[in-house]
XYZ file of C-alpha atoms in Angstrom:
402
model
C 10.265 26.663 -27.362
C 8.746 29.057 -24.557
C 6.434 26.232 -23.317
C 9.041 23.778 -23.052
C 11.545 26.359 -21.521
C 8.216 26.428 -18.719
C 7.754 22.678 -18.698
C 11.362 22.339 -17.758
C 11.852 25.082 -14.808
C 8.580 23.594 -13.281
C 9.391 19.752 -13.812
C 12.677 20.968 -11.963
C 11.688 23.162 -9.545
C 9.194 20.504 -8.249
C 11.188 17.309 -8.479
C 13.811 19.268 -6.243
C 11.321 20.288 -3.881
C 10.320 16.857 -3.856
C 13.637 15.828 -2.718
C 14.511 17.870 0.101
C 10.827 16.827 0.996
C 12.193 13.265 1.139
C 15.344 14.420 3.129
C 13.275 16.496 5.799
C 10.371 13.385 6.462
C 13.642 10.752 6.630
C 15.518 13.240 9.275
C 12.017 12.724 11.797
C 11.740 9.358 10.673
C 8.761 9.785 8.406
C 7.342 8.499 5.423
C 7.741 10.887 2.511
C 4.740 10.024 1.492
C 2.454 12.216 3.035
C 4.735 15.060 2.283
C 4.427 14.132 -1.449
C 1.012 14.370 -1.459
C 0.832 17.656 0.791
C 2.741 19.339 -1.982
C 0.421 17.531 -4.807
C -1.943 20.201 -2.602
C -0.395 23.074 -3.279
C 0.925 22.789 -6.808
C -3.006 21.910 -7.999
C -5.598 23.640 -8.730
C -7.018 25.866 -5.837
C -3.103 25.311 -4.619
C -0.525 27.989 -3.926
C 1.567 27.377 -6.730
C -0.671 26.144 -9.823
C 1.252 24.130 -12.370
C 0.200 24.668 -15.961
C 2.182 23.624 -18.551
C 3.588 20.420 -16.851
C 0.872 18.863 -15.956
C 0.234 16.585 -18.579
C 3.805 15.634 -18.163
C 3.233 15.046 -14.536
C 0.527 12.789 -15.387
C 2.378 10.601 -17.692
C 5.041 10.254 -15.294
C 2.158 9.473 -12.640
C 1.189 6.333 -15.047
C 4.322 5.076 -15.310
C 4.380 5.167 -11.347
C 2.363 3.130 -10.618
C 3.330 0.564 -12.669
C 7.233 0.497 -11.834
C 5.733 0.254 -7.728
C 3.890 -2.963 -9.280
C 6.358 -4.615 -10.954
C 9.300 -4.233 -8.227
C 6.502 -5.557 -5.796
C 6.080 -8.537 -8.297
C 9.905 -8.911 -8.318
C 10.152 -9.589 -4.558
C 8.229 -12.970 -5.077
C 8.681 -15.893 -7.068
C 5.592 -18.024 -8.671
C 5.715 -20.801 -5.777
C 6.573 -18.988 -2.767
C 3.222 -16.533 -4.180
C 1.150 -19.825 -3.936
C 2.618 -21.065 -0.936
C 2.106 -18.288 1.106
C -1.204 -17.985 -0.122
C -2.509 -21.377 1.046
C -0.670 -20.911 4.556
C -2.268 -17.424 5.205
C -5.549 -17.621 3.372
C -7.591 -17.804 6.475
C -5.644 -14.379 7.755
C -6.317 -13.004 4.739
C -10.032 -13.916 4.599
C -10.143 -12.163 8.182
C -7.898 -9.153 6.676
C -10.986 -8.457 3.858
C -13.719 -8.432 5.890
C -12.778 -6.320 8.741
C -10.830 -3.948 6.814
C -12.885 -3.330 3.319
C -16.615 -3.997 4.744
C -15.841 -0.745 7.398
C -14.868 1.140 4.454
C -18.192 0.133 2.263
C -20.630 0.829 5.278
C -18.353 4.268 5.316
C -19.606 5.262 2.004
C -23.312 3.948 2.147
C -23.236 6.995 5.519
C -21.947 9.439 3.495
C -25.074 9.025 1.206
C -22.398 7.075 -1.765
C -23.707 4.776 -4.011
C -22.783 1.396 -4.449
C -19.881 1.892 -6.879
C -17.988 4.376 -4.096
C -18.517 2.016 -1.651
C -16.765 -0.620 -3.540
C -14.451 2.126 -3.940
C -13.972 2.635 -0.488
C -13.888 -0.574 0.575
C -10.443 -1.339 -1.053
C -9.231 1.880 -0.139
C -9.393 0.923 3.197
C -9.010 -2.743 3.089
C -5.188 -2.584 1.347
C -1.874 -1.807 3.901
C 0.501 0.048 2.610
C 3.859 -2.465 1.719
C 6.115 0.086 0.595
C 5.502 2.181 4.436
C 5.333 -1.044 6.380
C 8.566 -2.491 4.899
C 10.426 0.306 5.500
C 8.938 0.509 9.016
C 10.217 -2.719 9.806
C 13.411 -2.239 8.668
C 14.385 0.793 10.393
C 13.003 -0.277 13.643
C 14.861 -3.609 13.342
C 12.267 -6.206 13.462
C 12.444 -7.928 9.859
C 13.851 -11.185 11.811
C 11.115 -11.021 14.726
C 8.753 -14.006 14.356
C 5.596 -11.935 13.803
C 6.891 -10.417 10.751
C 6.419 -13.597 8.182
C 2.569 -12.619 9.031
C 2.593 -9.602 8.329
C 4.216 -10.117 5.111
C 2.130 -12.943 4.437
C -0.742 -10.915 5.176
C 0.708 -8.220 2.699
C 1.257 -10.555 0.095
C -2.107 -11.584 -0.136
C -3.606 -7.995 -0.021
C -1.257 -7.597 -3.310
C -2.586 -10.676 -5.322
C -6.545 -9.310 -4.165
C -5.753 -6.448 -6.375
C -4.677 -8.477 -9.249
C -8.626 -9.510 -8.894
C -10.078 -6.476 -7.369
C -8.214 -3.393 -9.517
C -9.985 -4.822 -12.934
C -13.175 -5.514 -11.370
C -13.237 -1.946 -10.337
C -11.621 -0.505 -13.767
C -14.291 -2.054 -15.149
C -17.490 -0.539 -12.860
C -15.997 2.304 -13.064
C -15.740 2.743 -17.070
C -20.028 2.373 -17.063
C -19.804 -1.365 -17.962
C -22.130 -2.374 -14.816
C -21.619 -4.814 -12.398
C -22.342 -7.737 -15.282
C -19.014 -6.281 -17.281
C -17.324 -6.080 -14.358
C -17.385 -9.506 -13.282
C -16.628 -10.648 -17.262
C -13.273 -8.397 -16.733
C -12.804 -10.114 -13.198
C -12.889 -13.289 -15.335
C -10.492 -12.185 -17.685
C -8.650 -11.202 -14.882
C -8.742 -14.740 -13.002
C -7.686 -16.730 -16.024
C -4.669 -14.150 -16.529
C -3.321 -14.468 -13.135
C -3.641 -18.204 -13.214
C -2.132 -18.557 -16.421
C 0.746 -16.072 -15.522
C 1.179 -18.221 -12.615
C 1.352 -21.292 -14.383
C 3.696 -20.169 -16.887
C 6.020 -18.668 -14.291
C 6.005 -21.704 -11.894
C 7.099 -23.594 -15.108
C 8.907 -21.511 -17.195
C 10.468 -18.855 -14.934
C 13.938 -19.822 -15.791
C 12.949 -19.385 -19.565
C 11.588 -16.468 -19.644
C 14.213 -14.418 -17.017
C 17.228 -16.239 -19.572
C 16.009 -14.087 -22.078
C 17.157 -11.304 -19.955
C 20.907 -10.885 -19.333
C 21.465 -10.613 -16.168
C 25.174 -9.295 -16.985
C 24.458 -6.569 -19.275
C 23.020 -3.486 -16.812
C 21.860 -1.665 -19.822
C 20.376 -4.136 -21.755
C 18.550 -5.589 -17.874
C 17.261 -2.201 -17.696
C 15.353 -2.083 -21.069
C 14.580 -5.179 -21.574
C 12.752 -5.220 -18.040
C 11.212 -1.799 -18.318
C 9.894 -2.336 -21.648
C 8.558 -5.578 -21.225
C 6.827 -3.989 -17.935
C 5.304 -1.055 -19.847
C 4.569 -3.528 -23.099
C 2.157 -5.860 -20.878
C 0.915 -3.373 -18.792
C 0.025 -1.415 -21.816
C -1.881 -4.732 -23.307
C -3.413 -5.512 -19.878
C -4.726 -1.802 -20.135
C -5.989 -2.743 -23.618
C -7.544 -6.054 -21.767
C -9.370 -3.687 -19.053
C -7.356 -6.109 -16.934
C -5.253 -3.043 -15.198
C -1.745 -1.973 -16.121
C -1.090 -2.185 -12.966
C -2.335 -5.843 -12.719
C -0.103 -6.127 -15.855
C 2.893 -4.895 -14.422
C 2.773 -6.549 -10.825
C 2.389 -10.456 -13.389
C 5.510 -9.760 -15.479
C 7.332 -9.158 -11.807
C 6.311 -12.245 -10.494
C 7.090 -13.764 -13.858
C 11.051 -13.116 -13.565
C 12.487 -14.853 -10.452
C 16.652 -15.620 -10.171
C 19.274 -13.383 -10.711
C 17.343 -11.293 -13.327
C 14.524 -10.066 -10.651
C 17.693 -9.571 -7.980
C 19.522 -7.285 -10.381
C 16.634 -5.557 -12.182
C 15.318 -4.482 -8.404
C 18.082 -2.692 -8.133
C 18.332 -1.139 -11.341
C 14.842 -0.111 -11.254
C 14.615 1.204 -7.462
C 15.633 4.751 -8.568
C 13.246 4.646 -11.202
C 10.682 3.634 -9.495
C 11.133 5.937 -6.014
C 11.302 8.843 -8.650
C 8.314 8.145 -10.269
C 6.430 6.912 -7.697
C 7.013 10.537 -5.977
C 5.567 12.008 -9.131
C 2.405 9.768 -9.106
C 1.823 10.901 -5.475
C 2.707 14.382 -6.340
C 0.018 13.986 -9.428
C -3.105 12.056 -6.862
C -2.332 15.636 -4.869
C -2.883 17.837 -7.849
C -6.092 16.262 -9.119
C -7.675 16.838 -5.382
C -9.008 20.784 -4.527
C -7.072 21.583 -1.186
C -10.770 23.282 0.042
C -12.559 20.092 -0.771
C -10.847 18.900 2.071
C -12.027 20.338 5.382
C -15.257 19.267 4.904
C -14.185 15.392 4.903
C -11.383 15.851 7.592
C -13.801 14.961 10.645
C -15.265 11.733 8.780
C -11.540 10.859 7.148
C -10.407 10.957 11.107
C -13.449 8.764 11.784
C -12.984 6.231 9.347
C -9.491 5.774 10.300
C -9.989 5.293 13.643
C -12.133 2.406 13.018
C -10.400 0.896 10.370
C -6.482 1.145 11.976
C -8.291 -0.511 15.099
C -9.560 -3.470 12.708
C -5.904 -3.584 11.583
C -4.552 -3.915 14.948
C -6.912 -6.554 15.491
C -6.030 -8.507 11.918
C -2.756 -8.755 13.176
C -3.489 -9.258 16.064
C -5.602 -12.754 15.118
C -3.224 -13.564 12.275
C -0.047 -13.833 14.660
C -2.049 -15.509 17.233
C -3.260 -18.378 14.939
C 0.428 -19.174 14.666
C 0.786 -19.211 18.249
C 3.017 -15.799 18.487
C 3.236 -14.383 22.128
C 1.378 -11.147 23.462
C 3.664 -8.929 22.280
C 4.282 -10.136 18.915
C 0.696 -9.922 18.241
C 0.738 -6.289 19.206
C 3.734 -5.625 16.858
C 2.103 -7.445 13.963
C -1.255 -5.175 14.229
C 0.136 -1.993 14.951
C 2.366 -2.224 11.876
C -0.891 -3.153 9.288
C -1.969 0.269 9.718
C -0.604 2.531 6.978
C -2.286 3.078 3.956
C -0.502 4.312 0.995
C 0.123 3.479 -2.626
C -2.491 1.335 -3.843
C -4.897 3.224 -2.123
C -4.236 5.915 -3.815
C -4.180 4.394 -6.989
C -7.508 2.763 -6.529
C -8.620 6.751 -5.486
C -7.102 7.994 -8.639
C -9.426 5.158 -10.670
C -12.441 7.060 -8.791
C -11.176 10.278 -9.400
C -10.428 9.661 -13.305
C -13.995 8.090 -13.717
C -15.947 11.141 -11.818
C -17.532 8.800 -9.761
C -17.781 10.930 -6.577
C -16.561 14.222 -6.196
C -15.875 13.801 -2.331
C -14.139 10.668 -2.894
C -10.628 12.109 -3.678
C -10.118 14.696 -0.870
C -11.377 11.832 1.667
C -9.143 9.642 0.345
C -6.101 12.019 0.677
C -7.041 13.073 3.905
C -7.511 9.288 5.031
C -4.517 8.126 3.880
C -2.489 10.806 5.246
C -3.888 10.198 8.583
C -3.011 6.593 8.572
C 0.619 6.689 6.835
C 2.094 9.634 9.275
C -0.225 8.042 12.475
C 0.279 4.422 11.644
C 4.675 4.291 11.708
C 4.596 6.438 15.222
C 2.261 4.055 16.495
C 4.167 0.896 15.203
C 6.743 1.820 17.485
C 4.731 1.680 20.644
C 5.911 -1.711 21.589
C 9.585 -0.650 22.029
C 8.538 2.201 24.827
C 9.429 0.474 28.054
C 6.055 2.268 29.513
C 4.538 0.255 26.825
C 5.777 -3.150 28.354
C 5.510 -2.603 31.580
C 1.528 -2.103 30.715
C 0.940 -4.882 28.953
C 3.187 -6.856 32.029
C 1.026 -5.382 34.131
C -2.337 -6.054 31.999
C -1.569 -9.580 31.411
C -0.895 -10.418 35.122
C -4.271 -11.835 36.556
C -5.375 -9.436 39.675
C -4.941 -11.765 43.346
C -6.924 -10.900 45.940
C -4.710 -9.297 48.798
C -3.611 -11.517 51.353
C -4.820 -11.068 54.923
C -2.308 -11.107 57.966
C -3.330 -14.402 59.872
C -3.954 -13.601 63.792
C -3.484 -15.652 66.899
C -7.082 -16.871 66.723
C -6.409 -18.533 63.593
């Protein structure tokens, strides 16, 4: 009784903490995010608080993170406007993978890594962060600007990568080798495409077996079914997360509309707890060490953002300034980068792995929303006025002799 008396003052204590952490990064116009993680820090090991007896709690809860910020990212697209947007974007999203994730694998063969952290690395800092860039675009008004179909488009096909990418790495990471790993990249292939195919022809089936006017019954049948595949998909070494993101996709209509909204609050609470749980598993003085190269790696790679946005909005023939606002709003890393660190960090695969990864993506989701806003400043646009004005020569006074 003692231990859960403990489990339940420390489950509280930190989940309101967590909150007013929310309130004070929304009052500067932050992501809470980084603030999440920051008090992972000092709750963990080597933190100022340690947690003891609810931290296998916390890492439940963690699990079951990650897969509800799948499956609502599943639920904002249907079957066909998935395919669709991959065939219209598939060139930006070609560009997107090999400037962002090749930086981050020539990253880890400097640090002395071997090959498994630098496919490791590579995704860390090859995926944008959706959850940071949508709100970003919301609250500085731009989600009807004509740049921001790209850089959803863009973000869309980062999300269906990882359907392909997260097994491939489960699988290198569990000591399978690179053979195994391509067998559950298979596995992984014919799932997607079959979940696909299904959905594009059975959608309406499968979401009438949800009622849509029954809230209760919406919630469970949604967040069991969610936790059911993701659970087999885990089984599969497919990736619950993999799992979770296909049954999103695989309700469309009313039943995705409604069960968003049912499941937001569920998922923003434990989504704070899986950030809250990458933050204990990392040693706070592992970090120092890595903060110089973190700051290096994401100067490079939130310049190849800019410039993937850049590209991507200019292919469709967006102005100047679109194409600025489209690059500088690809730069925050977040959630599945830190699920792809947690992978790394569960499989032991590099001890300096985790704290870069926190420190990376920390940089790039506080940096990445003040610099998205850079286009508004009027200093800003009178710049790039001036900078795409062509320099003429000064004119010289003509004289009687002319």
């Amino acid at each position: 009784m003692h231990g859960t008396t403990i489990l339940l003052i420390e489950v509280g204590a930190l989940l309101f903490a967590l909150g007013m952490l929310g309130r004070l990064g929304r009052r500067f116009g932050l992501s809470p995010i980084p603030l999440y993680l920051l008090a992972g820090l000092a709750f963990g090991h080597g933190g100022l608080v340690p947690l003891s007896a609810s931290e296998e709690f916390i890492e439940i809860g963690a699990s079951i993170g990650v897969i509800l910020l799948l499956v609502m990212l599943g639920l904002e697209y249907s079957a066909g406007e998935l395919v669709g947007n991959l065939r219209a974007a598939a060139p930006a999203g070609v560009i997107d993978a090999v400037f962002n994730a090749l930086p981050g694998a020539a990253f880890a063969f400097l640090m002395g890594w071997d090959w498994r952290a630098a496919l490791v690395l590579a995704g860390i800092t090859w995926v944008s962060s959706s959850g940071v860039i949508a709100k970003v675009l919301g609250d500085l008004g731009r989600l009807g600007n004509r740049e921001t179909p790209v850089i959803l488009s863009v973000l869309v096909i980062e999300d269906l990568a990882m359907a392909f990418y997260l097994p491939l790495v489960t699988a290198v990471l569990a000591g399978v080798g690179l053979i195994g790993g391509l067998k559950s990249l298979g596995v992984a292939v014919v799932t997607v495409l079959a979940v696909l195919v299904v959905a594009i022809r059975y959608g309406r089936q499968i979401s009438a077996l949800i009622s849509a006017r029954d809230a209760e019954a919406l919630l469970l049948g949604v967040f069991g079914l969610t936790l059911f595949v993701a659970g087999v998909a885990e089984e599969l070494n497919v990736s619950a997360a993999v799992g979770a993101f296909l049954v999103g996709i695989a309700i469309s209509g009313p039943v995705a509309h409604h069960a968003t909204e049912m499941l937001s609050p569920l998922r923003d609470l434990f989504a704070a707890v899986f950030f809250v749980f990458f933050g204990l598993s990392t040693d706070p003085a592992a970090m120092p060490p890595v903060l110089l190269p973190a700051l290096g790696l994401a100067a490079i790679t939130m310049l190849t953002k800019v410039l993937t946005g850049y590209l991507a909005a200019k292919r469709v023939g967006i102005a100047l300034p679109g194409r600025l606002r489209a690059g500088l709003s690809l730069m925050p890393r977040g959630e599945f980068s830190i699920v792809i660190a947690g992978l790394a960090v569960a499989s032991g695969v590099e001890p300096g792995l985790a704290p870069l990864a926190t420190a990376y993506v920390l940089i790039t989701v506080v940096s990445g929303p003040m610099l998205a806003r850079l286009p508004d400043y009027e200093w800003f646009k009178t710049f790039i006025r001036r900078w795409r004005q062509p320099s003429r020569p000064a004119v010289q006074p003509r004289t009687a002799e002319d």
